[in-house]
Amino acid sequence: MEHHGRIIKLLHASIDPDPNEDSEFRFLVDNQTVKYITISGGLFEPPDMSFEPALVSQLPPFPPGDWNTARISADAATGLPRFEATEKKLLPGITNLWHDVRIDYTELRMGRRLKSNVYEATCARFGSKTVVAKFARFPWEIGHVAAETTAYE
């Protein structure tokens, strides 16, 4: 959906209903880059964070620049949501690969969802073939996916 001149798509959310706890989100911005954003607890209502149009409409404009992680919190003076920090980080990933093909998320066109982190997908590199794409949505899921990947070695 369009938001302040950018195309913002909510990919995944880990929403904590406790207003004292943060929630984590993955967004695809302008169909090009994935941004990991932490939203301070209590800033938005959990039902609003679960519904993409409601969430995106409440977000501040995404700052320009080369960043992949950010934090949104309430401005101390106004109480309005603001980007408190943005940073370009080397994100954790699966290192024990059983093959040499690496595909960026933005290369995939997701089809039917099979599980919360497993999709049928297509990728231009594979022609018209449908593949199964499985990935860790957030850093805390990497250990599980890495262990499963090790089984394929």
Tab-separated table of C-alpha atoms in Angstrom:
chain	number	residue	atom	x	y	z
A	1	MET	CA	0.000	0.000	0.000
A	2	GLU	CA	1.179	3.529	-0.640
A	3	HIS	CA	2.468	5.506	2.318
A	4	HIS	CA	4.032	8.960	1.955
A	5	GLY	CA	5.069	8.215	-1.632
A	6	ARG	CA	6.531	4.775	-0.854
A	7	ILE	CA	5.083	1.319	-1.400
A	8	ILE	CA	5.024	-0.458	1.962
A	9	LYS	CA	4.071	-4.120	2.312
A	10	LEU	CA	3.879	-5.868	5.664
A	11	LEU	CA	5.616	-9.227	5.270
A	12	HIS	CA	5.550	-10.600	8.813
A	13	ALA	CA	4.660	-9.463	12.300
A	14	SER	CA	5.421	-10.694	15.788
A	15	ILE	CA	3.021	-8.720	17.949
A	16	ASP	CA	3.213	-8.734	21.714
A	17	PRO	CA	-0.121	-7.693	23.283
A	18	ASP	CA	1.683	-6.590	26.468
A	19	PRO	CA	2.016	-2.785	26.212
A	20	ASN	CA	5.367	-3.021	28.011
A	21	GLU	CA	6.853	-5.279	25.328
A	22	ASP	CA	8.072	-4.424	21.828
A	23	SER	CA	6.691	-5.894	18.617
A	24	GLU	CA	8.755	-6.883	15.573
A	25	PHE	CA	7.910	-6.413	11.896
A	26	ARG	CA	9.336	-7.133	8.437
A	27	PHE	CA	8.339	-4.736	5.667
A	28	LEU	CA	9.092	-4.751	1.962
A	29	VAL	CA	9.688	-1.156	0.839
A	30	ASP	CA	9.235	-0.099	-2.788
A	31	ASN	CA	9.393	-3.785	-3.801
A	32	GLN	CA	13.172	-3.578	-3.332
A	33	THR	CA	14.351	-3.726	0.258
A	34	VAL	CA	13.335	-5.573	3.392
A	35	LYS	CA	13.291	-3.521	6.588
A	36	TYR	CA	13.184	-4.995	10.095
A	37	ILE	CA	11.376	-2.595	12.407
A	38	THR	CA	10.850	-2.773	16.153
A	39	ILE	CA	7.856	-0.821	17.441
A	40	SER	CA	7.903	0.209	21.085
A	41	GLY	CA	5.319	-1.455	23.278
A	42	GLY	CA	2.137	0.526	23.847
A	43	LEU	CA	2.628	2.786	20.817
A	44	PHE	CA	-0.145	1.133	18.768
A	45	GLU	CA	-3.051	-1.127	19.667
A	46	PRO	CA	-2.423	-4.836	18.927
A	47	PRO	CA	-5.461	-5.130	16.594
A	48	ASP	CA	-4.139	-2.186	14.550
A	49	MET	CA	-0.713	-3.803	14.292
A	50	SER	CA	-2.341	-7.001	13.015
A	51	PHE	CA	-4.109	-5.266	10.121
A	52	GLU	CA	-1.727	-3.947	7.464
A	53	PRO	CA	-3.774	-0.896	6.338
A	54	ALA	CA	-4.313	0.247	9.935
A	55	LEU	CA	-0.665	-0.253	10.871
A	56	VAL	CA	0.872	1.354	7.781
A	57	SER	CA	-1.423	4.386	8.035
A	58	GLN	CA	-0.114	5.069	11.566
A	59	LEU	CA	3.578	4.749	10.736
A	60	PRO	CA	5.752	7.827	10.317
A	61	PRO	CA	7.289	8.329	6.842
A	62	PHE	CA	10.094	5.854	6.209
A	63	PRO	CA	13.405	7.739	6.253
A	64	PRO	CA	15.606	7.703	3.164
A	65	GLY	CA	19.002	6.058	3.207
A	66	ASP	CA	20.617	2.661	3.267
A	67	TRP	CA	19.275	1.029	6.412
A	68	ASN	CA	17.694	-2.328	7.192
A	69	THR	CA	16.805	-2.098	10.899
A	70	ALA	CA	14.948	0.596	12.779
A	71	ARG	CA	13.037	1.423	15.909
A	72	ILE	CA	9.805	3.398	16.066
A	73	SER	CA	8.877	4.992	19.368
A	74	ALA	CA	6.808	7.892	20.640
A	75	ASP	CA	8.301	11.355	20.289
A	76	ALA	CA	8.896	12.661	23.819
A	77	ALA	CA	7.444	16.087	23.002
A	78	THR	CA	4.455	15.197	20.819
A	79	GLY	CA	3.736	11.559	21.630
A	80	LEU	CA	3.546	10.853	17.892
A	81	PRO	CA	5.323	7.855	16.357
A	82	ARG	CA	8.804	8.612	15.054
A	83	PHE	CA	11.810	6.711	13.786
A	84	GLU	CA	14.071	6.793	16.828
A	85	ALA	CA	16.952	5.069	15.060
A	86	THR	CA	17.865	3.456	11.760
A	87	GLU	CA	20.923	1.325	11.128
A	88	LYS	CA	22.480	-0.827	8.429
A	89	LYS	CA	23.321	-4.131	10.113
A	90	LEU	CA	24.751	-7.369	8.876
A	91	LEU	CA	21.752	-9.568	9.578
A	92	PRO	CA	22.181	-13.102	10.885
A	93	GLY	CA	21.494	-15.918	8.463
A	94	ILE	CA	21.903	-19.592	7.737
A	95	THR	CA	25.597	-20.403	7.254
A	96	ASN	CA	25.586	-24.205	6.958
A	97	LEU	CA	24.255	-24.440	3.403
A	98	TRP	CA	23.928	-27.771	1.629
A	99	HIS	CA	23.997	-26.101	-1.801
A	100	ASP	CA	25.586	-23.006	-3.336
A	101	VAL	CA	22.438	-21.222	-4.553
A	102	ARG	CA	21.535	-18.106	-2.560
A	103	ILE	CA	18.363	-16.197	-3.390
A	104	ASP	CA	17.392	-12.806	-2.049
A	105	TYR	CA	13.828	-12.501	-0.759
A	106	THR	CA	13.139	-9.768	-3.317
A	107	GLU	CA	13.835	-12.242	-6.150
A	108	LEU	CA	10.911	-14.429	-5.077
A	109	ARG	CA	7.277	-14.101	-6.065
A	110	MET	CA	5.333	-15.733	-3.269
A	111	GLY	CA	2.425	-17.977	-4.099
A	112	ARG	CA	0.338	-20.115	-1.806
A	113	ARG	CA	1.301	-20.094	1.870
A	114	LEU	CA	1.967	-23.616	3.126
A	115	LYS	CA	3.005	-22.699	6.696
A	116	SER	CA	3.813	-19.439	8.454
A	117	ASN	CA	7.312	-19.363	6.950
A	118	VAL	CA	6.917	-21.745	3.989
A	119	TYR	CA	5.526	-20.711	0.615
A	120	GLU	CA	5.209	-21.917	-2.912
A	121	ALA	CA	7.203	-19.394	-4.921
A	122	THR	CA	8.639	-18.650	-8.317
A	123	CYS	CA	11.990	-17.120	-9.123
A	124	ALA	CA	13.141	-15.847	-12.512
A	125	ARG	CA	16.380	-17.820	-12.115
A	126	PHE	CA	14.366	-21.058	-12.202
A	127	GLY	CA	12.161	-20.193	-15.169
A	128	SER	CA	8.511	-21.093	-14.687
A	129	LYS	CA	9.142	-23.793	-12.071
A	130	THR	CA	7.434	-23.491	-8.719
A	131	VAL	CA	9.737	-23.997	-5.746
A	132	VAL	CA	9.217	-24.188	-2.011
A	133	ALA	CA	10.687	-21.215	-0.162
A	134	LYS	CA	11.345	-21.539	3.557
A	135	PHE	CA	12.995	-18.846	5.585
A	136	ALA	CA	13.505	-17.494	9.067
A	137	ARG	CA	11.292	-14.447	9.376
A	138	PHE	CA	13.040	-13.078	12.443
A	139	PRO	CA	16.471	-13.692	14.035
A	140	TRP	CA	15.115	-15.944	16.791
A	141	GLU	CA	13.917	-18.448	14.143
A	142	ILE	CA	17.349	-18.919	12.572
A	143	GLY	CA	18.489	-21.671	14.950
A	144	HIS	CA	15.539	-23.895	14.051
A	145	VAL	CA	15.939	-23.373	10.301
A	146	ALA	CA	19.722	-23.860	10.572
A	147	ALA	CA	19.224	-27.183	12.382
A	148	GLU	CA	16.823	-28.318	9.680
A	149	THR	CA	19.262	-27.228	6.975
A	150	THR	CA	22.024	-29.258	8.639
A	151	ALA	CA	19.873	-32.367	8.222
A	152	TYR	CA	20.076	-31.902	4.434
A	153	GLU	CA	23.903	-31.788	4.370
